[in-house]
Amino acid sequence: MPFVAHFLIGKFLLAMTAQIAETLFYKGEQLSMCTTPLDDYFAFGGEHPKFESNCTALWRGYVGTWEIIGGRLYLVGLEGTLESGDDASLASVFPDFPDRVFGHWYSGTIRIPQGKLLEYVHMGYGSTYERDLFLEIEKGAVTSTRLRQNGINESEEAPEGYGIGGMTVFHRTPKNGEDDT
Amino acid sequence: MIYLYWYLGVGVCIVLPFVVRSRILKKDDLPTANDLLEALQPERKSLWYRLRSNVLAPLLTGLLVVPFWPFVVYLKVQDMVLGKHEASNLEEPKFAVVRADLLERVSIAEIEQCERVFDPLSAVPDLPFGHLNTAWRKFLEDMTPDAEMWTFSAHWTDWGSKELRRGYVMVRGNVIGPYFLTTRKDVDEGDVAQVGTLRTGIPGWLQRHAD
């Protein structure tokens, strides 16, 4: 039973909320990025501090800020909370590079949803928007870009830009009997 | 009539251990599991929900099971026989490099020369594998004089998402040892069909986007 509970919670329930996007600065614009390149860094054996997940919309426990400079992908900021209770920053993962880190480990496609919401899916990055801008990355360098039109939402009330519909925030466990404020 | 009492009595004797066992297991359950379930479904905290789930449901189930106890015994025996096999099927498949994935033998010097990372903004250490140099050096600790280093390229289905995985792997004779991953990216169905070494898995977009 504990195994089944762990399996279900680990692999299904955790994904039952739309996830907060990463931030990307690209061509002078601040965009929402539905790809998490830092996951690959951790998967490849990079230093992985334990982040505290304090809501169902951010199971990874951090939000990275990225920037494309000269056709290359850089991690320029990191926000979150470590399990120790300290604030996470870029230096928590890359102590020698606290300001900017070249994302050379990442090869894959970065998805940037744009326009109005077409279909909301309360899971992962499953929602569909009018357009998707894809950046193809090879070892941290942008090799190509393409724009996919997914449809048009003619409703004026339709939300514009990436967003999440709701989340559950976990109450943080007070340490040493102190009250959590 | 006495036979019916005996029949139902046996049913009660069979149900009781199940009830006791389930109560014990519930106490041993992961506390985080309950916390998460309550967070996702706040109505679980209500008195009515707890009454339904902890008292009414077990009571009604027990009453239903008593007249059909031979079926419960059958299910339990089946569970004991097949249980281990089914549990192993639930385990997440683990990626491993197979012989068909090997590409070419390379030396460590060649790898370290090839994997040096340059950045005009100096946002990476001038070392093989850049920010992953520590992980690379740790990987090399397992290298023995009799081991060979090979490049590999494999396809892996991770939670239903088909991925291309590349990297370096240690090979000792016929044994394929630990690997060092350098690429992990989603691929189209067509690309996968051409290469072939497909393995089963579970939907990856869930893990990738919500882990």
GROMACS .gro file of C-alpha atoms in nm:
model
  392
    1MET     CA    1   0.000   0.000   0.000
    2PRO     CA    2   0.269   0.257   0.082
    3PHE     CA    3   0.437   0.167  -0.246
    4VAL     CA    4   0.115   0.217  -0.443
    5ALA     CA    5   0.047   0.546  -0.263
    6HIS     CA    6   0.398   0.666  -0.337
    7PHE     CA    7   0.368   0.560  -0.699
    8LEU     CA    8   0.036   0.734  -0.749
    9ILE     CA    9   0.138   1.051  -0.575
   10GLY     CA   10   0.479   1.063  -0.734
   11LYS     CA   11   0.367   1.003  -1.087
   12PHE     CA   12   0.017   1.135  -1.120
   13LEU     CA   13  -0.123   1.353  -0.847
   14LEU     CA   14   0.181   1.576  -0.847
   15ALA     CA   15   0.108   1.671  -1.204
   16MET     CA   16  -0.256   1.763  -1.144
   17THR     CA   17  -0.197   2.137  -1.149
   18ALA     CA   18  -0.079   2.366  -1.425
   19GLN     CA   19   0.282   2.459  -1.354
   20ILE     CA   20   0.434   2.806  -1.322
   21ALA     CA   21   0.646   2.884  -1.627
   22GLU     CA   22   1.009   2.986  -1.641
   23THR     CA   23   1.083   3.343  -1.753
   24LEU     CA   24   1.271   3.416  -2.074
   25PHE     CA   25   1.403   3.749  -2.200
   26TYR     CA   26   1.416   3.726  -2.578
   27LYS     CA   27   1.448   4.011  -2.828
   28GLY     CA   28   1.368   4.270  -2.562
   29GLU     CA   29   1.052   4.096  -2.443
   30GLN     CA   30   0.979   3.913  -2.120
   31LEU     CA   31   0.813   3.583  -2.209
   32SER     CA   32   0.681   3.274  -2.034
   33MET     CA   33   0.879   2.965  -2.117
   34CYS     CA   34   0.713   2.624  -2.082
   35THR     CA   35   1.038   2.430  -2.073
   36THR     CA   36   1.269   2.367  -1.779
   37PRO     CA   37   1.630   2.330  -1.905
   38LEU     CA   38   1.765   2.312  -1.552
   39ASP     CA   39   1.596   1.971  -1.518
   40ASP     CA   40   1.848   1.836  -1.769
   41TYR     CA   41   2.136   1.984  -1.574
   42PHE     CA   42   2.018   1.795  -1.267
   43ALA     CA   43   1.954   1.479  -1.470
   44PHE     CA   44   2.309   1.491  -1.608
   45GLY     CA   45   2.458   1.491  -1.259
   46GLY     CA   46   2.483   1.863  -1.189
   47GLU     CA   47   2.465   1.990  -0.833
   48HIS     CA   48   2.100   1.967  -0.728
   49PRO     CA   49   2.016   2.146  -0.404
   50LYS     CA   50   1.692   2.037  -0.242
   51PHE     CA   51   1.421   2.288  -0.319
   52GLU     CA   52   1.110   2.318  -0.109
   53SER     CA   53   0.787   2.296  -0.302
   54ASN     CA   54   0.532   2.516  -0.133
   55CYS     CA   55   0.246   2.493  -0.381
   56THR     CA   56   0.098   2.250  -0.629
   57ALA     CA   57   0.180   2.483  -0.920
   58LEU     CA   58   0.553   2.463  -0.859
   59TRP     CA   59   0.655   2.108  -0.782
   60ARG     CA   60   1.008   2.173  -0.905
   61GLY     CA   61   1.044   2.433  -0.628
   62TYR     CA   62   1.216   2.708  -0.827
   63VAL     CA   63   1.158   2.950  -1.113
   64GLY     CA   64   1.449   3.019  -1.344
   65THR     CA   65   1.497   3.338  -1.544
   66TRP     CA   66   1.666   3.287  -1.878
   67GLU     CA   67   1.795   3.516  -2.149
   68ILE     CA   68   1.901   3.469  -2.509
   69ILE     CA   69   2.212   3.676  -2.569
   70GLY     CA   70   2.392   3.651  -2.902
   71GLY     CA   71   2.198   3.338  -2.992
   72ARG     CA   72   2.296   3.161  -2.671
   73LEU     CA   73   2.086   3.053  -2.375
   74TYR     CA   74   2.183   3.190  -2.036
   75LEU     CA   75   2.036   3.133  -1.693
   76VAL     CA   76   2.041   3.476  -1.528
   77GLY     CA   77   1.830   3.426  -1.219
   78LEU     CA   78   1.678   3.168  -0.992
   79GLU     CA   79   1.408   3.210  -0.730
   80GLY     CA   80   1.273   2.959  -0.487
   81THR     CA   81   1.317   2.828  -0.138
   82LEU     CA   82   1.563   2.565  -0.028
   83GLU     CA   83   1.463   2.289   0.212
   84SER     CA   84   1.682   2.460   0.471
   85GLY     CA   85   1.442   2.756   0.453
   86ASP     CA   86   1.695   2.984   0.283
   87ASP     CA   87   1.613   3.167  -0.037
   88ALA     CA   88   1.749   2.998  -0.347
   89SER     CA   89   1.952   3.195  -0.598
   90LEU     CA   90   2.174   3.120  -0.894
   91ALA     CA   91   2.462   3.079  -0.650
   92SER     CA   92   2.275   2.793  -0.478
   93VAL     CA   93   2.331   2.581  -0.790
   94PHE     CA   94   2.633   2.756  -0.947
   95PRO     CA   95   2.836   2.907  -0.660
   96ASP     CA   96   3.114   3.030  -0.892
   97PHE     CA   97   2.873   3.192  -1.140
   98PRO     CA   98   2.621   3.389  -0.936
   99ASP     CA   99   2.525   3.632  -1.217
  100ARG     CA  100   2.504   3.438  -1.542
  101VAL     CA  101   2.537   3.076  -1.647
  102PHE     CA  102   2.567   2.951  -2.003
  103GLY     CA  103   2.317   2.666  -2.051
  104HIS     CA  104   2.553   2.458  -2.264
  105TRP     CA  105   2.407   2.130  -2.135
  106TYR     CA  106   2.068   2.193  -2.290
  107SER     CA  107   1.969   2.052  -2.630
  108GLY     CA  108   1.603   2.048  -2.718
  109THR     CA  109   1.306   2.265  -2.792
  110ILE     CA  110   1.198   2.562  -2.587
  111ARG     CA  111   0.826   2.633  -2.606
  112ILE     CA  112   0.697   2.987  -2.562
  113PRO     CA  113   0.316   3.009  -2.569
  114GLN     CA  114   0.177   3.335  -2.703
  115GLY     CA  115  -0.159   3.499  -2.762
  116LYS     CA  116  -0.494   3.416  -2.609
  117LEU     CA  117  -0.580   3.096  -2.430
  118LEU     CA  118  -0.753   2.839  -2.651
  119GLU     CA  119  -0.786   2.549  -2.409
  120TYR     CA  120  -0.697   2.540  -2.043
  121VAL     CA  121  -0.552   2.217  -1.907
  122HIS     CA  122  -0.493   2.209  -1.533
  123MET     CA  123  -0.187   1.990  -1.565
  124GLY     CA  124   0.180   2.052  -1.638
  125TYR     CA  125   0.222   2.281  -1.938
  126GLY     CA  126  -0.078   2.127  -2.113
  127SER     CA  127  -0.274   2.444  -2.195
  128THR     CA  128  -0.296   2.556  -2.558
  129TYR     CA  129  -0.255   2.916  -2.670
  130GLU     CA  130  -0.307   3.083  -3.007
  131ARG     CA  131   0.059   3.053  -3.100
  132ASP     CA  132   0.366   2.863  -2.990
  133LEU     CA  133   0.710   3.003  -3.056
  134PHE     CA  134   0.965   2.722  -3.059
  135LEU     CA  135   1.337   2.779  -3.017
  136GLU     CA  136   1.554   2.485  -3.118
  137ILE     CA  137   1.860   2.471  -2.895
  138GLU     CA  138   2.173   2.265  -2.950
  139LYS     CA  139   2.425   2.262  -2.667
  140GLY     CA  140   2.295   2.597  -2.544
  141ALA     CA  141   2.297   2.771  -2.884
  142VAL     CA  142   1.982   2.866  -3.076
  143THR     CA  143   1.989   2.683  -3.409
  144SER     CA  144   1.644   2.774  -3.543
  145THR     CA  145   1.308   2.923  -3.448
  146ARG     CA  146   0.958   2.853  -3.573
  147LEU     CA  147   0.612   2.982  -3.497
  148ARG     CA  148   0.312   2.750  -3.488
  149GLN     CA  149  -0.041   2.886  -3.516
  150ASN     CA  150  -0.276   2.675  -3.305
  151GLY     CA  151  -0.598   2.867  -3.369
  152ILE     CA  152  -0.767   3.196  -3.294
  153ASN     CA  153  -0.978   3.288  -2.993
  154GLU     CA  154  -1.217   3.565  -3.093
  155SER     CA  155  -1.352   3.616  -2.744
  156GLU     CA  156  -1.247   3.949  -2.599
  157GLU     CA  157  -1.263   3.805  -2.249
  158ALA     CA  158  -1.016   3.526  -2.319
  159PRO     CA  159  -0.704   3.560  -2.105
  160GLU     CA  160  -0.393   3.675  -2.289
  161GLY     CA  161  -0.059   3.509  -2.218
  162TYR     CA  162   0.042   3.208  -2.012
  163GLY     CA  163  -0.127   3.165  -1.679
  164ILE     CA  164  -0.241   2.906  -1.430
  165GLY     CA  165  -0.598   2.863  -1.312
  166GLY     CA  166  -0.534   2.787  -0.948
  167MET     CA  167  -0.312   2.616  -0.699
  168THR     CA  168  -0.301   2.491  -0.347
  169VAL     CA  169  -0.043   2.654  -0.123
  170PHE     CA  170   0.105   2.434   0.147
  171HIS     CA  171   0.135   2.572   0.495
  172ARG     CA  172   0.503   2.582   0.580
  173THR     CA  173   0.594   2.370   0.881
  174PRO     CA  174   0.726   2.595   1.154
  175LYS     CA  175   1.078   2.507   1.270
  176ASN     CA  176   1.170   2.454   1.635
  177GLY     CA  177   0.816   2.528   1.741
  178GLU     CA  178   0.835   2.883   1.608
  179ASP     CA  179   0.528   3.030   1.455
  180ASP     CA  180   0.529   3.064   1.078
  181THR     CA  181   0.459   3.420   0.974
  182MET     CA  182  -3.047  -2.257   0.912
  183ILE     CA  183  -2.749  -2.357   1.127
  184TYR     CA  184  -2.540  -2.398   0.810
  185LEU     CA  185  -2.619  -2.039   0.710
  186TYR     CA  186  -2.499  -1.914   1.050
  187TRP     CA  187  -2.182  -2.115   1.012
  188TYR     CA  188  -2.132  -1.980   0.660
  189LEU     CA  189  -2.179  -1.617   0.770
  190GLY     CA  190  -1.966  -1.678   1.081
  191VAL     CA  191  -1.677  -1.792   0.864
  192GLY     CA  192  -1.731  -1.478   0.654
  193VAL     CA  193  -1.703  -1.255   0.963
  194CYS     CA  194  -1.386  -1.438   1.073
  195ILE     CA  195  -1.234  -1.375   0.730
  196VAL     CA  196  -1.334  -1.009   0.708
  197LEU     CA  197  -1.208  -0.910   1.054
  198PRO     CA  198  -0.836  -0.970   0.987
  199PHE     CA  199  -0.866  -0.767   0.666
  200VAL     CA  200  -1.020  -0.476   0.858
  201VAL     CA  201  -0.751  -0.491   1.129
  202ARG     CA  202  -0.474  -0.515   0.869
  203SER     CA  203  -0.607  -0.219   0.669
  204ARG     CA  204  -0.621  -0.005   0.986
  205ILE     CA  205  -0.258  -0.092   1.067
  206LEU     CA  206  -0.145  -0.016   0.711
  207LYS     CA  207  -0.327   0.315   0.718
  208LYS     CA  208  -0.128   0.414   1.025
  209ASP     CA  209   0.197   0.321   0.848
  210ASP     CA  210   0.106   0.516   0.535
  211LEU     CA  211   0.329   0.803   0.428
  212PRO     CA  212   0.229   1.118   0.617
  213THR     CA  213   0.318   1.329   0.313
  214ALA     CA  214   0.073   1.129   0.105
  215ASN     CA  215  -0.215   1.226   0.331
  216ASP     CA  216  -0.095   1.586   0.346
  217LEU     CA  217  -0.083   1.608  -0.030
  218LEU     CA  218  -0.419   1.444  -0.080
  219GLU     CA  219  -0.575   1.680   0.172
  220ALA     CA  220  -0.410   1.975   0.003
  221LEU     CA  221  -0.542   1.870  -0.335
  222GLN     CA  222  -0.887   1.785  -0.200
  223PRO     CA  223  -0.961   2.007   0.102
  224GLU     CA  224  -1.301   1.839   0.159
  225ARG     CA  225  -1.107   1.536   0.284
  226LYS     CA  226  -1.058   1.723   0.611
  227SER     CA  227  -1.430   1.755   0.682
  228LEU     CA  228  -1.596   1.544   0.952
  229TRP     CA  229  -1.851   1.405   0.705
  230TYR     CA  230  -1.576   1.293   0.466
  231ARG     CA  231  -1.381   1.126   0.746
  232LEU     CA  232  -1.700   0.957   0.875
  233ARG     CA  233  -1.779   0.826   0.528
  234SER     CA  234  -1.428   0.715   0.451
  235ASN     CA  235  -1.327   0.573   0.791
  236VAL     CA  236  -1.655   0.428   0.922
  237LEU     CA  237  -1.940   0.399   0.673
  238ALA     CA  238  -1.741   0.273   0.372
  239PRO     CA  239  -1.555  -0.003   0.566
  240LEU     CA  240  -1.879  -0.104   0.742
  241LEU     CA  241  -2.081  -0.136   0.422
  242THR     CA  242  -1.794  -0.312   0.246
  243GLY     CA  243  -1.763  -0.554   0.535
  244LEU     CA  244  -2.138  -0.631   0.530
  245LEU     CA  245  -2.122  -0.689   0.156
  246VAL     CA  246  -1.818  -0.911   0.178
  247VAL     CA  247  -1.948  -1.144   0.455
  248PRO     CA  248  -2.199  -1.331   0.230
  249PHE     CA  249  -1.943  -1.354  -0.052
  250TRP     CA  250  -1.638  -1.457   0.149
  251PRO     CA  251  -1.535  -1.744  -0.084
  252PHE     CA  252  -1.482  -1.484  -0.356
  253VAL     CA  253  -1.264  -1.277  -0.120
  254VAL     CA  254  -1.054  -1.583  -0.041
  255TYR     CA  255  -1.017  -1.649  -0.413
  256LEU     CA  256  -0.902  -1.288  -0.474
  257LYS     CA  257  -0.657  -1.301  -0.185
  258VAL     CA  258  -0.499  -1.625  -0.308
  259GLN     CA  259  -0.474  -1.479  -0.658
  260ASP     CA  260  -0.316  -1.164  -0.513
  261MET     CA  261  -0.060  -1.368  -0.319
  262VAL     CA  262   0.032  -1.569  -0.627
  263LEU     CA  263   0.044  -1.281  -0.875
  264GLY     CA  264   0.111  -0.992  -0.636
  265LYS     CA  265   0.488  -0.988  -0.666
  266HIS     CA  266   0.475  -1.003  -1.042
  267GLU     CA  267   0.227  -0.714  -1.066
  268ALA     CA  268   0.423  -0.502  -0.819
  269SER     CA  269   0.735  -0.540  -1.030
  270ASN     CA  270   0.536  -0.422  -1.333
  271LEU     CA  271   0.450  -0.098  -1.149
  272GLU     CA  272   0.814  -0.006  -1.102
  273GLU     CA  273   0.936   0.267  -1.331
  274PRO     CA  274   1.162   0.122  -1.601
  275LYS     CA  275   1.519   0.237  -1.561
  276PHE     CA  276   1.726   0.356  -1.855
  277ALA     CA  277   2.030   0.150  -1.940
  278VAL     CA  278   2.261   0.148  -2.239
  279VAL     CA  279   2.253  -0.172  -2.445
  280ARG     CA  280   2.511  -0.302  -2.693
  281ALA     CA  281   2.307  -0.187  -2.994
  282ASP     CA  282   2.334   0.172  -2.865
  283LEU     CA  283   2.715   0.181  -2.876
  284LEU     CA  284   2.865   0.396  -3.150
  285GLU     CA  285   3.242   0.422  -3.128
  286ARG     CA  286   3.527   0.371  -2.886
  287VAL     CA  287   3.693   0.692  -2.773
  288SER     CA  288   3.970   0.789  -2.538
  289ILE     CA  289   3.920   1.014  -2.237
  290ALA     CA  290   4.163   1.266  -2.387
  291GLU     CA  291   3.957   1.281  -2.706
  292ILE     CA  292   3.636   1.329  -2.510
  293GLU     CA  293   3.778   1.602  -2.290
  294GLN     CA  294   3.911   1.787  -2.592
  295CYS     CA  295   3.581   1.756  -2.777
  296GLU     CA  296   3.363   1.853  -2.479
  297ARG     CA  297   3.544   2.170  -2.382
  298VAL     CA  298   3.288   2.450  -2.365
  299PHE     CA  299   3.364   2.802  -2.487
  300ASP     CA  300   3.151   3.102  -2.401
  301PRO     CA  301   3.226   3.459  -2.515
  302LEU     CA  302   3.068   3.594  -2.195
  303SER     CA  303   3.279   3.361  -1.977
  304ALA     CA  304   2.968   3.221  -1.813
  305VAL     CA  305   3.110   2.870  -1.802
  306PRO     CA  306   3.429   2.721  -1.656
  307ASP     CA  307   3.697   2.649  -1.914
  308LEU     CA  308   3.690   2.277  -1.842
  309PRO     CA  309   3.562   1.964  -2.017
  310PHE     CA  310   3.180   1.958  -1.988
  311GLY     CA  311   3.181   2.310  -1.843
  312HIS     CA  312   2.942   2.333  -1.550
  313LEU     CA  313   2.914   1.954  -1.547
  314ASN     CA  314   3.288   1.902  -1.499
  315THR     CA  315   3.246   1.788  -1.137
  316ALA     CA  316   2.990   1.528  -1.246
  317TRP     CA  317   3.226   1.412  -1.522
  318ARG     CA  318   3.519   1.375  -1.284
  319LYS     CA  319   3.298   1.181  -1.044
  320PHE     CA  320   3.193   0.954  -1.332
  321LEU     CA  321   3.560   0.888  -1.416
  322GLU     CA  322   3.626   0.762  -1.064
  323ASP     CA  323   3.466   0.431  -1.172
  324MET     CA  324   3.700   0.399  -1.472
  325THR     CA  325   3.939   0.105  -1.442
  326PRO     CA  326   4.237   0.021  -1.670
  327ASP     CA  327   4.045  -0.265  -1.832
  328ALA     CA  328   3.744  -0.046  -1.915
  329GLU     CA  329   3.680   0.116  -2.252
  330MET     CA  330   3.491   0.436  -2.309
  331TRP     CA  331   3.229   0.439  -2.586
  332THR     CA  332   2.988   0.697  -2.720
  333PHE     CA  333   2.624   0.592  -2.731
  334SER     CA  334   2.298   0.706  -2.880
  335ALA     CA  335   1.974   0.551  -2.760
  336HIS     CA  336   1.603   0.609  -2.768
  337TRP     CA  337   1.403   0.587  -2.452
  338THR     CA  338   1.036   0.629  -2.379
  339ASP     CA  339   1.002   0.822  -2.059
  340TRP     CA  340   0.640   0.847  -1.945
  341GLY     CA  341   0.519   0.814  -2.303
  342SER     CA  342   0.753   1.083  -2.434
  343LYS     CA  343   1.012   0.950  -2.677
  344GLU     CA  344   1.358   1.082  -2.608
  345LEU     CA  345   1.694   1.070  -2.776
  346ARG     CA  346   1.970   1.012  -2.523
  347ARG     CA  347   2.339   1.049  -2.598
  348GLY     CA  348   2.651   1.031  -2.392
  349TYR     CA  349   2.948   0.820  -2.289
  350VAL     CA  350   2.945   0.475  -2.136
  351MET     CA  351   3.206   0.249  -1.978
  352VAL     CA  352   3.237  -0.099  -2.126
  353ARG     CA  353   3.427  -0.382  -1.958
  354GLY     CA  354   3.441  -0.684  -2.189
  355ASN     CA  355   3.080  -0.783  -2.242
  356VAL     CA  356   2.951  -0.575  -1.955
  357ILE     CA  357   2.811  -0.231  -2.024
  358GLY     CA  358   2.869  -0.020  -1.717
  359PRO     CA  359   2.774   0.327  -1.596
  360TYR     CA  360   2.698   0.604  -1.842
  361PHE     CA  361   2.736   0.981  -1.853
  362LEU     CA  362   2.445   1.154  -2.021
  363THR     CA  363   2.513   1.460  -2.239
  364THR     CA  364   2.188   1.491  -2.438
  365ARG     CA  365   1.826   1.418  -2.354
  366LYS     CA  366   1.573   1.556  -2.597
  367ASP     CA  367   1.229   1.473  -2.729
  368VAL     CA  368   1.215   1.321  -3.076
  369ASP     CA  369   0.941   1.274  -3.334
  370GLU     CA  370   0.775   0.934  -3.380
  371GLY     CA  371   0.928   0.901  -3.729
  372ASP     CA  372   1.282   0.948  -3.606
  373VAL     CA  373   1.234   0.684  -3.340
  374ALA     CA  374   1.096   0.428  -3.584
  375GLN     CA  375   1.412   0.458  -3.793
  376VAL     CA  376   1.649   0.393  -3.509
  377GLY     CA  377   1.467   0.117  -3.338
  378THR     CA  378   1.582   0.051  -2.982
  379LEU     CA  379   1.254   0.146  -2.820
  380ARG     CA  380   1.173   0.069  -2.462
  381THR     CA  381   0.848   0.107  -2.280
  382GLY     CA  382   0.782   0.380  -2.024
  383ILE     CA  383   0.522   0.613  -1.875
  384PRO     CA  384   0.395   0.959  -1.997
  385GLY     CA  385   0.694   1.195  -1.987
  386TRP     CA  386   0.526   1.534  -2.024
  387LEU     CA  387   0.384   1.474  -1.676
  388GLN     CA  388   0.725   1.423  -1.528
  389ARG     CA  389   0.901   1.684  -1.738
  390HIS     CA  390   0.651   1.958  -1.667
  391ALA     CA  391   0.531   1.880  -1.321
  392ASP     CA  392   0.808   1.715  -1.130
   0.00000   0.00000   0.00000
